[in-house]
Amino acid sequence: MPGDPVATHIINAFHIVLPEGEKWFIQCVKDARPHLKDERLLEEIKGFIGQEMVHSRSHQGVLDQILERNGIDVSRITAPAARGNADRAKQMAELKERNPRAWRRRLRFELAAVASIEHYTAVLGQWIMDNRRLDEAGVDPTMLDLLRWHGAEEVEHRSVVFDVYKAFGGGYAMRVLAWVVSLFFLYWALIGGSLYLLRQDPTITRRVTFPRVYRSYRRSVRRGTVPGVFRLLLGEAPVYLRPGHHPSKVCSTPRALEYLKTSPAARSAGYDPY
């Protein structure tokens, strides 16, 4: 975003957490899949896994080809996440053999956490698809299309993990607990990740301080070029925590499909609207 490094890196923070985050989402759904019977849901899981794999590769490309080539090292965050994903399969296999009930409980909690995060990615996807102020601000069109394509697919598959969680025996209390944990993770990803990137950006010559960053962030929120983090995280609580909530009640699938029909990124990823 020209002339606005704070807004730029708030958005870039997503690129740091998404490659390994998407791999974790896939692992959770794959672990649950053999225990599900609903053929429609199993078919949706297949599409979900395919989309998330492409998302992970696409955002990894941003890290490799844009951020790291411009002197921003993100390995301090991505390396521990990659190790966590690599270790998880062994941990879950050992736990399943030793204590199947504990394995189911852990997987159910992870699915609930992923479902919480998927709610926010869908809401953000709708926000970025509908936000014309990003175009007016001169955001790089290729990067903007990448984010809108990803956002549209998040809207499209927003119900999948929630439905997997419910089919795997997930209840309301665990959904609330997992939401609380996810809230802290998302806060760290957006705030901590943004500050981390800003302090590494070789084009920023002034000292990066929290008050200075916060003032710039508030200006961007007022301009509509970044979402209000606190409003996003806490404002969605009454929606997601409603006992009768289902993801199909939020966001617009027709709007997402409409964008995917014209998106260069979607076409590059092999999306076929027909």
GROMACS .gro file of C-alpha atoms in nm:
model
  274
    1MET     CA    1   0.000   0.000   0.000
    2PRO     CA    2   0.193   0.304  -0.123
    3GLY     CA    3   0.298   0.544   0.150
    4ASP     CA    4   0.154   0.332   0.431
    5PRO     CA    5   0.401   0.075   0.566
    6VAL     CA    6   0.191   0.005   0.876
    7ALA     CA    7  -0.118  -0.093   0.676
    8THR     CA    8   0.104  -0.286   0.434
    9HIS     CA    9   0.257  -0.497   0.709
   10ILE     CA   10  -0.069  -0.554   0.892
   11ILE     CA   11  -0.182  -0.729   0.574
   12ASN     CA   12   0.160  -0.892   0.524
   13ALA     CA   13   0.132  -1.046   0.871
   14PHE     CA   14  -0.124  -1.286   0.725
   15HIS     CA   15   0.134  -1.417   0.481
   16ILE     CA   16   0.359  -1.521   0.772
   17VAL     CA   17   0.106  -1.735   0.955
   18LEU     CA   18  -0.103  -1.869   0.667
   19PRO     CA   19   0.136  -2.120   0.499
   20GLU     CA   20   0.187  -2.330   0.812
   21GLY     CA   21  -0.157  -2.243   0.946
   22GLU     CA   22  -0.326  -2.382   0.636
   23LYS     CA   23  -0.119  -2.702   0.669
   24TRP     CA   24  -0.242  -2.742   1.026
   25PHE     CA   25  -0.603  -2.694   0.912
   26ILE     CA   26  -0.553  -2.972   0.657
   27GLN     CA   27  -0.399  -3.207   0.915
   28CYS     CA   28  -0.694  -3.162   1.152
   29VAL     CA   29  -0.954  -3.231   0.885
   30LYS     CA   30  -0.761  -3.531   0.751
   31ASP     CA   31  -0.741  -3.680   1.101
   32ALA     CA   32  -1.118  -3.654   1.143
   33ARG     CA   33  -1.213  -3.768   0.791
   34PRO     CA   34  -1.195  -4.148   0.848
   35HIS     CA   35  -1.446  -4.114   1.132
   36LEU     CA   36  -1.711  -3.931   0.929
   37LYS     CA   37  -2.000  -4.089   0.737
   38ASP     CA   38  -2.173  -3.799   0.561
   39GLU     CA   39  -2.089  -3.831   0.190
   40ARG     CA   40  -2.169  -3.467   0.117
   41LEU     CA   41  -1.934  -3.352   0.395
   42LEU     CA   42  -1.661  -3.589   0.279
   43GLU     CA   43  -1.684  -3.438  -0.069
   44GLU     CA   44  -1.664  -3.087   0.077
   45ILE     CA   45  -1.357  -3.190   0.277
   46LYS     CA   46  -1.188  -3.297  -0.046
   47GLY     CA   47  -1.245  -2.952  -0.197
   48PHE     CA   48  -1.141  -2.779   0.125
   49ILE     CA   49  -0.809  -2.965   0.138
   50GLY     CA   50  -0.735  -2.882  -0.225
   51GLN     CA   51  -0.806  -2.512  -0.176
   52GLU     CA   52  -0.602  -2.488   0.144
   53MET     CA   53  -0.302  -2.657  -0.017
   54VAL     CA   54  -0.302  -2.398  -0.296
   55HIS     CA   55  -0.347  -2.116  -0.044
   56SER     CA   56  -0.046  -2.236   0.155
   57ARG     CA   57   0.177  -2.250  -0.154
   58SER     CA   58   0.060  -1.909  -0.274
   59HIS     CA   59   0.135  -1.731   0.052
   60GLN     CA   60   0.467  -1.912   0.082
   61GLY     CA   61   0.549  -1.759  -0.255
   62VAL     CA   62   0.490  -1.412  -0.109
   63LEU     CA   63   0.733  -1.489   0.174
   64ASP     CA   64   1.000  -1.625  -0.061
   65GLN     CA   65   0.966  -1.393  -0.359
   66ILE     CA   66   0.872  -1.063  -0.198
   67LEU     CA   67   0.944  -1.032   0.173
   68GLU     CA   68   1.268  -1.231   0.201
   69ARG     CA   69   1.406  -1.090  -0.125
   70ASN     CA   70   1.357  -0.744   0.020
   71GLY     CA   71   1.551  -0.814   0.336
   72ILE     CA   72   1.273  -0.929   0.571
   73ASP     CA   73   1.353  -1.257   0.747
   74VAL     CA   74   1.038  -1.432   0.868
   75SER     CA   75   1.201  -1.760   0.975
   76ARG     CA   76   1.187  -1.667   1.343
   77ILE     CA   77   0.809  -1.712   1.321
   78THR     CA   78   0.770  -1.965   1.041
   79ALA     CA   79   1.038  -2.213   1.157
   80PRO     CA   80   0.875  -2.295   1.496
   81ALA     CA   81   0.536  -2.327   1.325
   82ALA     CA   82   0.685  -2.567   1.068
   83ARG     CA   83   0.844  -2.775   1.345
   84GLY     CA   84   0.512  -2.785   1.527
   85ASN     CA   85   0.336  -2.916   1.217
   86ALA     CA   86   0.611  -3.172   1.157
   87ASP     CA   87   0.594  -3.299   1.516
   88ARG     CA   88   0.214  -3.306   1.535
   89ALA     CA   89   0.161  -3.619   1.324
   90LYS     CA   90   0.387  -3.828   1.546
   91GLN     CA   91   0.236  -3.685   1.864
   92MET     CA   92  -0.119  -3.755   1.749
   93ALA     CA   93  -0.034  -4.110   1.637
   94GLU     CA   94   0.125  -4.188   1.973
   95LEU     CA   95  -0.166  -4.033   2.162
   96LYS     CA   96  -0.423  -4.227   1.959
   97GLU     CA   97  -0.250  -4.554   2.037
   98ARG     CA   98  -0.201  -4.475   2.405
   99ASN     CA   99  -0.532  -4.304   2.484
  100PRO     CA  100  -0.795  -4.290   2.207
  101ARG     CA  101  -1.035  -4.081   2.418
  102ALA     CA  102  -0.767  -3.818   2.482
  103TRP     CA  103  -0.685  -3.822   2.109
  104ARG     CA  104  -1.047  -3.754   2.019
  105ARG     CA  105  -1.067  -3.477   2.278
  106ARG     CA  106  -0.754  -3.306   2.148
  107LEU     CA  107  -0.861  -3.336   1.785
  108ARG     CA  108  -1.208  -3.206   1.871
  109PHE     CA  109  -1.050  -2.902   2.039
  110GLU     CA  110  -0.821  -2.838   1.743
  111LEU     CA  111  -1.115  -2.860   1.504
  112ALA     CA  112  -1.305  -2.610   1.720
  113ALA     CA  113  -1.007  -2.374   1.710
  114VAL     CA  114  -0.980  -2.405   1.332
  115ALA     CA  115  -1.355  -2.345   1.296
  116SER     CA  116  -1.316  -2.024   1.500
  117ILE     CA  117  -1.030  -1.904   1.281
  118GLU     CA  118  -1.223  -1.996   0.966
  119HIS     CA  119  -1.506  -1.769   1.084
  120TYR     CA  120  -1.269  -1.474   1.096
  121THR     CA  121  -1.101  -1.556   0.765
  122ALA     CA  122  -1.444  -1.568   0.601
  123VAL     CA  123  -1.543  -1.231   0.752
  124LEU     CA  124  -1.210  -1.084   0.639
  125GLY     CA  125  -1.260  -1.242   0.298
  126GLN     CA  126  -1.595  -1.068   0.262
  127TRP     CA  127  -1.439  -0.741   0.382
  128ILE     CA  128  -1.156  -0.747   0.131
  129MET     CA  129  -1.379  -0.850  -0.161
  130ASP     CA  130  -1.617  -0.560  -0.095
  131ASN     CA  131  -1.358  -0.295  -0.004
  132ARG     CA  132  -1.309  -0.048  -0.290
  133ARG     CA  133  -1.091   0.179  -0.076
  134LEU     CA  134  -0.802  -0.061  -0.123
  135ASP     CA  135  -0.817  -0.002  -0.498
  136GLU     CA  136  -0.835   0.375  -0.441
  137ALA     CA  137  -0.528   0.355  -0.213
  138GLY     CA  138  -0.323   0.211  -0.500
  139VAL     CA  139  -0.266  -0.136  -0.356
  140ASP     CA  140  -0.060  -0.354  -0.587
  141PRO     CA  141  -0.327  -0.519  -0.806
  142THR     CA  142  -0.164  -0.862  -0.814
  143MET     CA  143  -0.133  -0.875  -0.436
  144LEU     CA  144  -0.488  -0.746  -0.394
  145ASP     CA  145  -0.624  -1.011  -0.629
  146LEU     CA  146  -0.431  -1.281  -0.442
  147LEU     CA  147  -0.593  -1.174  -0.116
  148ARG     CA  148  -0.940  -1.137  -0.267
  149TRP     CA  149  -0.916  -1.478  -0.434
  150HIS     CA  150  -0.816  -1.634  -0.102
  151GLY     CA  151  -1.090  -1.441   0.076
  152ALA     CA  152  -1.352  -1.555  -0.173
  153GLU     CA  153  -1.255  -1.918  -0.125
  154GLU     CA  154  -1.265  -1.872   0.253
  155VAL     CA  155  -1.622  -1.750   0.216
  156GLU     CA  156  -1.702  -2.037  -0.018
  157HIS     CA  157  -1.583  -2.311   0.222
  158ARG     CA  158  -1.658  -2.132   0.550
  159SER     CA  159  -1.889  -2.407   0.681
  160VAL     CA  160  -1.668  -2.710   0.621
  161VAL     CA  161  -1.457  -2.724   0.939
  162PHE     CA  162  -1.751  -2.616   1.155
  163ASP     CA  163  -1.954  -2.906   1.013
  164VAL     CA  164  -1.662  -3.146   1.065
  165TYR     CA  165  -1.637  -3.034   1.427
  166LYS     CA  166  -2.008  -3.094   1.484
  167ALA     CA  167  -1.999  -3.431   1.307
  168PHE     CA  168  -1.701  -3.531   1.522
  169GLY     CA  169  -1.908  -3.476   1.834
  170GLY     CA  170  -1.814  -3.118   1.912
  171GLY     CA  171  -2.030  -2.928   2.158
  172TYR     CA  172  -2.092  -2.568   2.253
  173ALA     CA  173  -1.868  -2.542   2.562
  174MET     CA  174  -1.557  -2.654   2.375
  175ARG     CA  175  -1.645  -2.423   2.086
  176VAL     CA  176  -1.641  -2.127   2.327
  177LEU     CA  177  -1.313  -2.234   2.491
  178ALA     CA  178  -1.144  -2.284   2.155
  179TRP     CA  179  -1.269  -1.944   2.040
  180VAL     CA  180  -1.097  -1.778   2.338
  181VAL     CA  181  -0.768  -1.950   2.255
  182SER     CA  182  -0.805  -1.861   1.886
  183LEU     CA  183  -0.869  -1.499   1.978
  184PHE     CA  184  -0.528  -1.471   2.145
  185PHE     CA  185  -0.362  -1.642   1.849
  186LEU     CA  186  -0.523  -1.404   1.598
  187TYR     CA  187  -0.432  -1.103   1.810
  188TRP     CA  188  -0.070  -1.215   1.824
  189ALA     CA  189  -0.066  -1.287   1.450
  190LEU     CA  190  -0.201  -0.944   1.354
  191ILE     CA  191  -0.034  -0.721   1.613
  192GLY     CA  192   0.285  -0.912   1.687
  193GLY     CA  193   0.340  -1.007   1.325
  194SER     CA  194   0.293  -0.650   1.205
  195LEU     CA  195   0.540  -0.508   1.458
  196TYR     CA  196   0.790  -0.781   1.371
  197LEU     CA  197   0.772  -0.697   1.000
  198LEU     CA  198   0.791  -0.322   1.056
  199ARG     CA  199   1.106  -0.355   1.266
  200GLN     CA  200   1.271  -0.558   0.989
  201ASP     CA  201   1.164  -0.342   0.696
  202PRO     CA  202   1.486  -0.188   0.554
  203THR     CA  203   1.292   0.099   0.393
  204ILE     CA  204   1.174   0.237   0.731
  205THR     CA  205   1.433   0.478   0.870
  206ARG     CA  206   1.245   0.607   1.176
  207ARG     CA  207   1.242   0.408   1.497
  208VAL     CA  208   0.942   0.176   1.514
  209THR     CA  209   0.755   0.247   1.839
  210PHE     CA  210   0.414   0.122   1.946
  211PRO     CA  211   0.259   0.475   1.981
  212ARG     CA  212   0.378   0.575   1.635
  213VAL     CA  213   0.252   0.251   1.481
  214TYR     CA  214  -0.081   0.279   1.664
  215ARG     CA  215  -0.145   0.633   1.533
  216SER     CA  216  -0.075   0.520   1.177
  217TYR     CA  217  -0.295   0.215   1.227
  218ARG     CA  218  -0.587   0.428   1.349
  219ARG     CA  219  -0.554   0.654   1.044
  220SER     CA  220  -0.569   0.349   0.818
  221VAL     CA  221  -0.876   0.218   1.001
  222ARG     CA  222  -1.051   0.553   0.950
  223ARG     CA  223  -0.960   0.544   0.580
  224GLY     CA  224  -1.098   0.191   0.558
  225THR     CA  225  -0.776   0.034   0.429
  226VAL     CA  226  -0.728  -0.204   0.723
  227PRO     CA  227  -0.990  -0.362   0.948
  228GLY     CA  228  -1.021  -0.250   1.307
  229VAL     CA  229  -0.855  -0.539   1.489
  230PHE     CA  230  -1.041  -0.507   1.818
  231ARG     CA  231  -1.373  -0.446   1.646
  232LEU     CA  232  -1.313  -0.749   1.428
  233LEU     CA  233  -1.208  -0.988   1.704
  234LEU     CA  234  -1.458  -0.884   1.969
  235GLY     CA  235  -1.734  -0.755   1.742
  236GLU     CA  236  -1.779  -1.099   1.589
  237ALA     CA  237  -1.813  -1.266   1.931
  238PRO     CA  238  -2.194  -1.225   1.955
  239VAL     CA  239  -2.222  -1.376   1.607
  240TYR     CA  240  -1.992  -1.674   1.645
  241LEU     CA  241  -2.082  -1.753   2.006
  242ARG     CA  242  -2.456  -1.762   1.947
  243PRO     CA  243  -2.561  -2.117   2.043
  244GLY     CA  244  -2.751  -2.165   1.717
  245HIS     CA  245  -2.478  -2.018   1.499
  246HIS     CA  246  -2.389  -2.176   1.166
  247PRO     CA  247  -2.137  -2.027   0.919
  248SER     CA  248  -2.393  -2.036   0.638
  249LYS     CA  249  -2.571  -1.748   0.815
  250VAL     CA  250  -2.281  -1.505   0.758
  251CYS     CA  251  -2.109  -1.377   0.442
  252SER     CA  252  -2.223  -1.425   0.083
  253THR     CA  253  -2.148  -1.733  -0.125
  254PRO     CA  254  -2.290  -1.575  -0.447
  255ARG     CA  255  -2.056  -1.277  -0.401
  256ALA     CA  256  -1.759  -1.511  -0.355
  257LEU     CA  257  -1.845  -1.717  -0.663
  258GLU     CA  258  -1.895  -1.398  -0.864
  259TYR     CA  259  -1.543  -1.282  -0.777
  260LEU     CA  260  -1.388  -1.623  -0.845
  261LYS     CA  261  -1.526  -1.621  -1.200
  262THR     CA  262  -1.320  -1.314  -1.289
  263SER     CA  263  -1.015  -1.336  -1.060
  264PRO     CA  264  -0.679  -1.384  -1.239
  265ALA     CA  265  -0.549  -1.558  -0.925
  266ALA     CA  266  -0.844  -1.798  -0.924
  267ARG     CA  267  -0.789  -1.880  -1.290
  268SER     CA  268  -0.418  -1.935  -1.224
  269ALA     CA  269  -0.508  -2.170  -0.938
  270GLY     CA  270  -0.728  -2.372  -1.170
  271TYR     CA  271  -1.068  -2.254  -1.052
  272ASP     CA  272  -1.342  -2.356  -1.297
  273PRO     CA  273  -1.682  -2.189  -1.234
  274TYR     CA  274  -1.847  -2.430  -1.481
   0.00000   0.00000   0.00000
